[in-house]
Short mmCIF file of C-alpha atoms in Angstrom, two decimals:
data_model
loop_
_atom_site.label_atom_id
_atom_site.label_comp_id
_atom_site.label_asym_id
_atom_site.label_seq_id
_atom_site.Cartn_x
_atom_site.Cartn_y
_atom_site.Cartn_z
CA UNK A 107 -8.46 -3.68 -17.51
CA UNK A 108 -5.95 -5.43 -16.09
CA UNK A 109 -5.76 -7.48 -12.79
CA UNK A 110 -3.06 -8.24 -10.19
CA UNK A 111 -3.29 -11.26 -8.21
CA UNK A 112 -3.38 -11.12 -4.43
CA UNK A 113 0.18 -11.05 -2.85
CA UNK A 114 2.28 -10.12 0.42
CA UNK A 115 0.88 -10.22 3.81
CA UNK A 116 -2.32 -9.62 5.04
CA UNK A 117 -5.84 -9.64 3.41
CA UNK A 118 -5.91 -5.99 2.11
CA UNK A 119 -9.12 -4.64 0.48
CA UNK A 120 -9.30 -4.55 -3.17
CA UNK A 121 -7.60 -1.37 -4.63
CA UNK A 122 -9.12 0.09 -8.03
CA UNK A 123 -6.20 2.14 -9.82
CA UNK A 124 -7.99 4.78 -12.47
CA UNK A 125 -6.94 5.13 -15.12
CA UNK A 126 -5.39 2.86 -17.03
CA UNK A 127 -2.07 4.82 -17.94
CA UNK A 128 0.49 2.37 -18.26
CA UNK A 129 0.85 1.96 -21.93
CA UNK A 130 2.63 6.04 -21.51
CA UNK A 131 5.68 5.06 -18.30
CA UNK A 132 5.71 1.78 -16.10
CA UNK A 133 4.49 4.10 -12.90
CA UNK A 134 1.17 2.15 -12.13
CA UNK A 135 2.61 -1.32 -13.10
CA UNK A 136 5.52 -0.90 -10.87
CA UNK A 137 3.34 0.91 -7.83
CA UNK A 138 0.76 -2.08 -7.97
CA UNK A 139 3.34 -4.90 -8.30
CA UNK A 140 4.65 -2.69 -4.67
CA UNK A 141 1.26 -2.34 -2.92
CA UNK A 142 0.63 -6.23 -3.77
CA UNK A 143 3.55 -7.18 -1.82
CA UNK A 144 1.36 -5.07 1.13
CA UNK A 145 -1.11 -7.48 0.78
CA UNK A 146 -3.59 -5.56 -1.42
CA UNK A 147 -4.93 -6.37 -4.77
CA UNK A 148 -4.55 -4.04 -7.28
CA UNK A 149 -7.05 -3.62 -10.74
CA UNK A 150 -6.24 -0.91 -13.30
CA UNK A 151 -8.78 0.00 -15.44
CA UNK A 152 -10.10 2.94 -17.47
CA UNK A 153 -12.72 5.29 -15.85
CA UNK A 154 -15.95 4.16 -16.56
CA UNK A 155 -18.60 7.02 -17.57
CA UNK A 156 -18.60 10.02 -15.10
CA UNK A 157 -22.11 8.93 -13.01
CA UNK A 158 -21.70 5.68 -11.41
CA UNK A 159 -17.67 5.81 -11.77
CA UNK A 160 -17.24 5.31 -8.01
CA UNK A 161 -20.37 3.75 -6.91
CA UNK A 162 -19.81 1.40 -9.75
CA UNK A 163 -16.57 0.03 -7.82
CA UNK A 164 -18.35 -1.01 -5.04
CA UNK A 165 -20.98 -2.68 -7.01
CA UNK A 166 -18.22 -4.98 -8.94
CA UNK A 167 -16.03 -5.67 -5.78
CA UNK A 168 -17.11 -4.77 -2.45
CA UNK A 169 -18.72 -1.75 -0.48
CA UNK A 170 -15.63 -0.79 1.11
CA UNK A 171 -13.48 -0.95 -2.01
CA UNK A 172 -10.22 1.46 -2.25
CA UNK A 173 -10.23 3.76 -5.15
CA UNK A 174 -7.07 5.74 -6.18
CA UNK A 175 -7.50 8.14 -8.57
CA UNK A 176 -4.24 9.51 -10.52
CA UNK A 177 -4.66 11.32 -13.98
CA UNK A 178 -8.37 12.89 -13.79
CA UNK A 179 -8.40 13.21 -17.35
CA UNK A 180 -11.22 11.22 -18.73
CA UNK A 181 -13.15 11.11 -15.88
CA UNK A 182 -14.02 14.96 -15.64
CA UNK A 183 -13.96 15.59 -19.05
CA UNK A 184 -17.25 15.46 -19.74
CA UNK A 185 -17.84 18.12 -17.21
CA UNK A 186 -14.99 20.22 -18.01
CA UNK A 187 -15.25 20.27 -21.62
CA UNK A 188 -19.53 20.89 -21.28
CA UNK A 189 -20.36 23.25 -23.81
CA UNK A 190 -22.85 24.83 -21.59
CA UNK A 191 -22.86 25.90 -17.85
CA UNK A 192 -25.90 24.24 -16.90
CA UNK A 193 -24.25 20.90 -18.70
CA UNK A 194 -21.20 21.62 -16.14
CA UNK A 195 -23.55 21.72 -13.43
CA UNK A 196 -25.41 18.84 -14.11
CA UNK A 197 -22.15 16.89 -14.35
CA UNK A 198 -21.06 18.37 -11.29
CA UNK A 199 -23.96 17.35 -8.95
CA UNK A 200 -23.50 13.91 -10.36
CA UNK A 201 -20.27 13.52 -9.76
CA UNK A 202 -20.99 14.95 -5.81
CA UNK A 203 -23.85 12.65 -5.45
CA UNK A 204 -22.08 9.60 -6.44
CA UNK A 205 -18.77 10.69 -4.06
CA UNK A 206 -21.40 10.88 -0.77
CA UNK A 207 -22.68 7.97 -1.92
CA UNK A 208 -19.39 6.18 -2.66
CA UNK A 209 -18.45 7.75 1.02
CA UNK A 210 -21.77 6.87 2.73
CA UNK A 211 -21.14 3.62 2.20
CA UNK A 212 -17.96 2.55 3.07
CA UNK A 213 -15.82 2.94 -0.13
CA UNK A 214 -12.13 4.37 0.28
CA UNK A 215 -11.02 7.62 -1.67
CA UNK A 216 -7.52 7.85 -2.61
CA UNK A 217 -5.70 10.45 -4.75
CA UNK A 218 -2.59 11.03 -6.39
CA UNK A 219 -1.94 14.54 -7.56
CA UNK A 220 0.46 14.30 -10.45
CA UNK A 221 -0.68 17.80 -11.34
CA UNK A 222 -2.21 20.86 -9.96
CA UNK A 223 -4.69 20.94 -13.00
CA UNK A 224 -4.89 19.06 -16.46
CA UNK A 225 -1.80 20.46 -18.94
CA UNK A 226 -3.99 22.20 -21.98
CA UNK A 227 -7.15 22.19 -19.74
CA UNK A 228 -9.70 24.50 -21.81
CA UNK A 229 -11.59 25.81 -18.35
CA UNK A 230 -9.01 25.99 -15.45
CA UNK A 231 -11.80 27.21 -12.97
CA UNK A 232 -14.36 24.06 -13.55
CA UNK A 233 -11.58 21.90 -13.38
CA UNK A 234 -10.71 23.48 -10.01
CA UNK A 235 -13.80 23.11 -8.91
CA UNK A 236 -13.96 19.35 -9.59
CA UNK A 237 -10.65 18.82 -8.38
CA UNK A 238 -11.17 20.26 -4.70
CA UNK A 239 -14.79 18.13 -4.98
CA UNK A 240 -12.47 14.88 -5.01
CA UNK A 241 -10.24 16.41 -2.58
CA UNK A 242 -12.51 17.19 0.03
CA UNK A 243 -14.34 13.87 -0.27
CA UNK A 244 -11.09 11.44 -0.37
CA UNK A 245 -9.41 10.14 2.72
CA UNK A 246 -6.25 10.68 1.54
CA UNK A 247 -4.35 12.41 -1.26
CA UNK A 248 -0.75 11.35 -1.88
CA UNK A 249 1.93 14.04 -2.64
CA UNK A 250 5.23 13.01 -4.27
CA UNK A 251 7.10 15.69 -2.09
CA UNK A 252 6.26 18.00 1.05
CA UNK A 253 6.54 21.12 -0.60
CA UNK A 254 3.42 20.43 -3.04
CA UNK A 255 1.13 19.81 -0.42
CA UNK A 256 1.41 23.96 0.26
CA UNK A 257 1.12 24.70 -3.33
CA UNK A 258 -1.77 22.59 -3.65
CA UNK A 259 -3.60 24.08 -0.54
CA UNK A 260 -2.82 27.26 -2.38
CA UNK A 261 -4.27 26.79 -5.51
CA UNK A 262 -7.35 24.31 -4.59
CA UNK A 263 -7.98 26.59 -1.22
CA UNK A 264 -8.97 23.28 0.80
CA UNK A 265 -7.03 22.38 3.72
CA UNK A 266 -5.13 19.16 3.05
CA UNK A 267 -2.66 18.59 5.67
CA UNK A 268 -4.56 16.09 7.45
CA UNK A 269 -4.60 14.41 4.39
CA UNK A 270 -1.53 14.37 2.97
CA UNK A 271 0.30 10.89 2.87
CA UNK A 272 3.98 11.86 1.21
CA UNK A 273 6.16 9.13 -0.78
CA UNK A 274 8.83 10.28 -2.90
CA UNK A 275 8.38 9.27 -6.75
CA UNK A 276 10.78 6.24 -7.24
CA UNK A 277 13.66 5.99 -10.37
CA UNK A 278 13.02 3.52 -12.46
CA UNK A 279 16.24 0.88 -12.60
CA UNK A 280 14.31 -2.13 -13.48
CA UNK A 281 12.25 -0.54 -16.15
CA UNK A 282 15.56 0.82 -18.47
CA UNK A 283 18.64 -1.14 -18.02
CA UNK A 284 22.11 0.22 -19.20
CA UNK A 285 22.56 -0.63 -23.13
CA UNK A 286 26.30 -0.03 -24.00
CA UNK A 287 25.77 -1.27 -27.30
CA UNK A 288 22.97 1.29 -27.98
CA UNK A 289 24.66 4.14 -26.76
CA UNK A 290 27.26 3.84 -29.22
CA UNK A 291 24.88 3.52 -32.26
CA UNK A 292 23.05 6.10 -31.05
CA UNK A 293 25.84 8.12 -30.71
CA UNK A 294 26.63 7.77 -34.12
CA UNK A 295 22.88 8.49 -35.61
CA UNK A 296 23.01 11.84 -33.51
CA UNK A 297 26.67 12.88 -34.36
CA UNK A 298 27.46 13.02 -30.98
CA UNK A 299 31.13 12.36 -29.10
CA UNK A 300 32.45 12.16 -25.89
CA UNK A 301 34.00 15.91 -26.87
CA UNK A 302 30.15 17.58 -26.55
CA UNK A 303 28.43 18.40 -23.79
CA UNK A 304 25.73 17.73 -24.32
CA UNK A 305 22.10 18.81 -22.84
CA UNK A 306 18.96 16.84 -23.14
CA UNK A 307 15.46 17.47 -23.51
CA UNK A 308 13.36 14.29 -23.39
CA UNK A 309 9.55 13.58 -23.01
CA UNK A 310 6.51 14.36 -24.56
CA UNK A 311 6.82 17.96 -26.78
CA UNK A 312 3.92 19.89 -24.83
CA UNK A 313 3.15 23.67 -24.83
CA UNK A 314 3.85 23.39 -20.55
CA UNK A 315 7.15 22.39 -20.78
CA UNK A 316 9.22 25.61 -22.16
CA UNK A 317 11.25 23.87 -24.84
CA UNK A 318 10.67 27.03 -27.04
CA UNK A 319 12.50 29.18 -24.17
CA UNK A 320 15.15 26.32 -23.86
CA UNK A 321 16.14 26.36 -27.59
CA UNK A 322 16.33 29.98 -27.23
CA UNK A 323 18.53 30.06 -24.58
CA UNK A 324 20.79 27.25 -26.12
CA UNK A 325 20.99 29.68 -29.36
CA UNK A 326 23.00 31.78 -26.99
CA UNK A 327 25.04 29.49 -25.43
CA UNK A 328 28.56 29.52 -26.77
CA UNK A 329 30.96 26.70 -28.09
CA UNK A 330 30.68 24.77 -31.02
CA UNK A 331 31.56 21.61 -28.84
CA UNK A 332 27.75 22.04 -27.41
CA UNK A 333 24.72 20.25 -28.78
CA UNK A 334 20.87 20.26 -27.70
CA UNK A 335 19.45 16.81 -28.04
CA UNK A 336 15.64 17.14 -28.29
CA UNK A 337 14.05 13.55 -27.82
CA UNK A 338 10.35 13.18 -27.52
CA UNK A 339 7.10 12.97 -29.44
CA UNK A 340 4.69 15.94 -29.76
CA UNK A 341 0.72 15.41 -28.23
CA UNK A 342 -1.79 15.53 -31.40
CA UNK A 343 -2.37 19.16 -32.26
CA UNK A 344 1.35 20.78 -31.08
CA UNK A 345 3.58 21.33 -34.31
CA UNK A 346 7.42 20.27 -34.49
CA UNK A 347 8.06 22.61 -37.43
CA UNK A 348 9.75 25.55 -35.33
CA UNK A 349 11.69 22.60 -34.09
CA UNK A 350 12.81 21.64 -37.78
CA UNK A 351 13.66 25.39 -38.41
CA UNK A 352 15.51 26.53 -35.14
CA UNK A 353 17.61 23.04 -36.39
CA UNK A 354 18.43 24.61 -39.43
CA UNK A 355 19.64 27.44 -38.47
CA UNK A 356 21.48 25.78 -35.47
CA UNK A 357 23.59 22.61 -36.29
CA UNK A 358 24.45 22.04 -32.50
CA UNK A 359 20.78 20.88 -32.02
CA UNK A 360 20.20 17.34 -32.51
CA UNK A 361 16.51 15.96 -33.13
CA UNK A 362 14.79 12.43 -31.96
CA UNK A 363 10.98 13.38 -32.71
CA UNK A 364 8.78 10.48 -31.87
CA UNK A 365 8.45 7.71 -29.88
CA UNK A 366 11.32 6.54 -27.61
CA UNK A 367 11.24 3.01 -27.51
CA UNK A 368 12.25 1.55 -24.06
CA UNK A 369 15.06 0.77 -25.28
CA UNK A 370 16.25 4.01 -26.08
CA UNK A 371 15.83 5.82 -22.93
CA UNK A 372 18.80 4.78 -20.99
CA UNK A 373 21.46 5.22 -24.11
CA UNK A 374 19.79 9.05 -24.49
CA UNK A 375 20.63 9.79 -20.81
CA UNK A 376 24.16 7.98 -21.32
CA UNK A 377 24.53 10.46 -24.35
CA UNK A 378 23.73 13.53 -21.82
CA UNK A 379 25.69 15.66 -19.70
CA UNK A 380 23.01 17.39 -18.03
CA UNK A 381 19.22 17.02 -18.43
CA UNK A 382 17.30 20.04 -19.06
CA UNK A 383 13.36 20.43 -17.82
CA UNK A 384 12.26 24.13 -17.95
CA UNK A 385 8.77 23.22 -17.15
CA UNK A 386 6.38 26.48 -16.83
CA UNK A 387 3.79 24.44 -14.76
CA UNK A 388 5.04 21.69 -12.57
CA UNK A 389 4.42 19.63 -9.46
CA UNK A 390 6.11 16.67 -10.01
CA UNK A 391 8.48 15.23 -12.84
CA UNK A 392 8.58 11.90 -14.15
CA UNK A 393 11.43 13.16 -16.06
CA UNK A 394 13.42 14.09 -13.24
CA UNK A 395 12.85 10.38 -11.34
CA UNK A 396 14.26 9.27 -14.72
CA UNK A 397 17.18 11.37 -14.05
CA UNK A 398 18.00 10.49 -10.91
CA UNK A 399 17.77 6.74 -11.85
CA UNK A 400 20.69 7.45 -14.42
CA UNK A 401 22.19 9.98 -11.67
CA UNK A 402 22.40 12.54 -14.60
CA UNK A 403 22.76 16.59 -13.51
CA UNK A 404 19.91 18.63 -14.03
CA UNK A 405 19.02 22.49 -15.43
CA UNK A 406 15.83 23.35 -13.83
CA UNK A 407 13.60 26.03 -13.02
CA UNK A 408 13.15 27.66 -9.44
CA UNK A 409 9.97 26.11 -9.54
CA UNK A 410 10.77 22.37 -9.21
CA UNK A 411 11.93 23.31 -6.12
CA UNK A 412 8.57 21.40 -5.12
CA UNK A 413 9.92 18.53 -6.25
CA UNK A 414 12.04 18.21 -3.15
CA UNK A 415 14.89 17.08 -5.13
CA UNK A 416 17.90 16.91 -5.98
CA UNK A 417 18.37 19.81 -4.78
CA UNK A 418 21.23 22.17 -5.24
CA UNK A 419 23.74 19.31 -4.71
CA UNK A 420 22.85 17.91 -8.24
CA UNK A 421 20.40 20.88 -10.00
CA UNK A 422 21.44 23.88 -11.25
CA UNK A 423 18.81 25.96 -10.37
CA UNK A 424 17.64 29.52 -12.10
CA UNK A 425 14.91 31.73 -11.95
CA UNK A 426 12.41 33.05 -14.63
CA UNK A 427 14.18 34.32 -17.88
CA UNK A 428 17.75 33.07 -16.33
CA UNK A 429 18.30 29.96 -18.42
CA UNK A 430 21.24 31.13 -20.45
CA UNK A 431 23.08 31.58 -17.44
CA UNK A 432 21.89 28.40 -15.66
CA UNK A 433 22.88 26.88 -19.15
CA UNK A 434 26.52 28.29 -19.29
CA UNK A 435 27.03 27.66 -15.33
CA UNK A 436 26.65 24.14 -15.13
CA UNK A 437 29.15 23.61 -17.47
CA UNK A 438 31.40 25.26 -14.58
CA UNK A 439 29.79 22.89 -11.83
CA UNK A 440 31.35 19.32 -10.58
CA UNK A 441 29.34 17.33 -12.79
CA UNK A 442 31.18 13.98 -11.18
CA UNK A 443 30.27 15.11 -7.67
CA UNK A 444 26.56 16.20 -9.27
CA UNK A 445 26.30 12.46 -10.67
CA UNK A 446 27.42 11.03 -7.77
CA UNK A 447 24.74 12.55 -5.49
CA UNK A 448 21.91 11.79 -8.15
CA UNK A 449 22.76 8.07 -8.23
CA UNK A 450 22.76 7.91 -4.41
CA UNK A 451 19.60 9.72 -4.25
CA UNK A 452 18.08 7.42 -7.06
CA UNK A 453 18.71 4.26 -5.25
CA UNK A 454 16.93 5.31 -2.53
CA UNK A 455 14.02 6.21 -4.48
CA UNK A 456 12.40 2.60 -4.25
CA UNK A 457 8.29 1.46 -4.95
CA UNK A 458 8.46 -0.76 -1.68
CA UNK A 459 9.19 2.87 -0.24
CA UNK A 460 6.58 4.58 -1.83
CA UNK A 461 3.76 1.38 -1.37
CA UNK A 462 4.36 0.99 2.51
CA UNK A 463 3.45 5.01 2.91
CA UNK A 464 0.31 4.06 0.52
CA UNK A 465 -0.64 1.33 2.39
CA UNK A 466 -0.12 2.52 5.55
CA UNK A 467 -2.58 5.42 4.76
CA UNK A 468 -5.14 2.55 3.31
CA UNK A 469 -4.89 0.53 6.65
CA UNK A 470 -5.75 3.73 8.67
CA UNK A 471 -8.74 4.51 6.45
CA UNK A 472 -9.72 1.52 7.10
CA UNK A 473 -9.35 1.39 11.10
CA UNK A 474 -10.98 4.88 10.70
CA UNK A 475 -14.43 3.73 9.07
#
């Protein structure tokens, strides 16, 4: 757990990020350093167990605590992943009774959906089930882009409109700083020159995120001067060893697996001509904040749409099974004009932004109670 002093304007109420996720991307640190300068104190902790988890909050600070959820995993797990559908419900009343009682009162619900349902969740429908619990009980649910809220009331079938507090995710400028010096090393580990072009795939290697379809589509792309570079580490339990053999066979790809150290991540994007995120299931992107913080061109699917951005002005766009030819067209596209409409849109992309639409939506809870 980790605490951030009081700082800003105003006495805000205490505000309870869970859970703790920052050791993965600087997202909460930088949001909570933001909402501070609101005048709200911000803890991050870890979800405590699932009966009490809210309740709990108001016991350690105050009854009418804030708490934003963002990643659910950990706190519905146990009811998710109950072996037994009696276990599920159990878990499931608990969790309801503690959310009136959080409600009842005084205590502040707040959500973040990052996702419209845990990646690798083993029982979509319980999860569903918990996740429009928390959404009909919070007083507001925080949407990095208009277009999700639909998609959301879509697949949770609660109304959330009245809800819906939008702020844009923000690029991260302070978190990776340019690193000449590492670009050019790096260049040279990866075999890599200014002749390429070069597409990236960077993050985490999960089963969601269609690199199998991408390297596929790259086997067909012509041009020796091309190369793939694959940076990321796989989650426990997804295998790299395709990776290893679609390598051999193809010496335009170009392998990173494991961590990225900080460091790294802003000579990788230097290194790239376009990013490429063919994500099968998506309602936000880290990734692509990342990319418009570096104002790199992006290959994505007609899905991140939702996203809101960059739009067509710096995406190459394609829809399902099209990703040769989004692959071979954006070589074709004005890649300058691309980056410079990604940078713009990446310094606009701030945390103050994003922490005066939170707060804002905290204060009018609050007048509300």
């Amino acid at each position: 757990m980790s605490v951030f002093d009081r700082g800003g304007q105003g006495t805000g109420e205490t505000v309870v990020f869970l859970p703790d996720k920052r050791r993965f991307n600087p997202y909460q640190k930088r949001l909570a350093e933001a909402l501070i300068q609101q005048g709200f104190p911000v803890i991050v902790k870890d979800h405590p167990p699932l009966f009490g988890a809210f309740f709990r909050q108001q016991r350690l600070y105050s009854r009418h605590v804030i708490v934003h959820l963002h990643w659910l995993n950990g706190l519905t797990d146990q009811a998710v992943y109950a072996h037994s559908s009696i276990r599920f419900l159990v878990w499931y009343v608990l969790m309801f009774c503690d959310l009136g009682l959080f409600r009842l009162r005084g205590g502040r619900l707040f959500w973040t959906v990052h996702n419209l349902i845990s990646h690798e969740c083993p029982d979509p429908a319980r999860e569903l089930k918990v996740r429009r619990l928390i959404a009909i009980f919070a007083n507001g649910i925080h949407f990095h882009s208009r277009s999700s809220i639909a998609r959301a009331e879509e697949e949770y079938a609660v109304p959330l409109q009245s809800k819906a507090i939008v702020a844009a995710h923000a690029a991260y400028p302070e978190d990776y700083p340019p690193n000449p010096s590492r670009v050019e090393s790096l260049a040279r580990e990866t075999d890599i020159s200014k002749v390429n072009f070069t597409f990236l795939f960077f993050g985490n290697i999960r089963r969601y995120k269609g690199l199998e379809s991408l390297v596929e589509a790259f086997r067909h792309q012509p041009g020796s001067h091309c190369r793939l570079l694959i940076a990321g580490a796989p989650i426990p339990g997804v295998s790299t060893e395709w990776i290893n053999e679609a390598s051999a066979k193809d010496p335009r790809l170009r392998l990173r697996i494991g961590y990225v150290s900080d460091g790294d991540v802003s000579a990788l994007f230097s290194l790239a001509d376009v990013l490429v995120a063919p994500y099968t299931a998506t309602l936000t992107s880290g990734v692509v904040s990342l990319a418009l913080t570096f104002g790199c061109p992006m290959v994505l699917p007609d899905a991140a749409r939702v996203y809101d951005l960059p739009g067509d002005a710096g995406a190459e766009y394609y829809a399902p099974g099209r990703l040769p030819e989004a692959l071979a067209r954006i070589e074709r596209r004005d890649l300058e004009g691309m980056r410079a409409h990604n940078s713009r849109l990446g310094r606009t992309l701030t945390w103050e932004a994003m922490a005066q639409a939170i707060a804002g939506a905290y204060r009018q809870a609050g007048r509300n109670r």
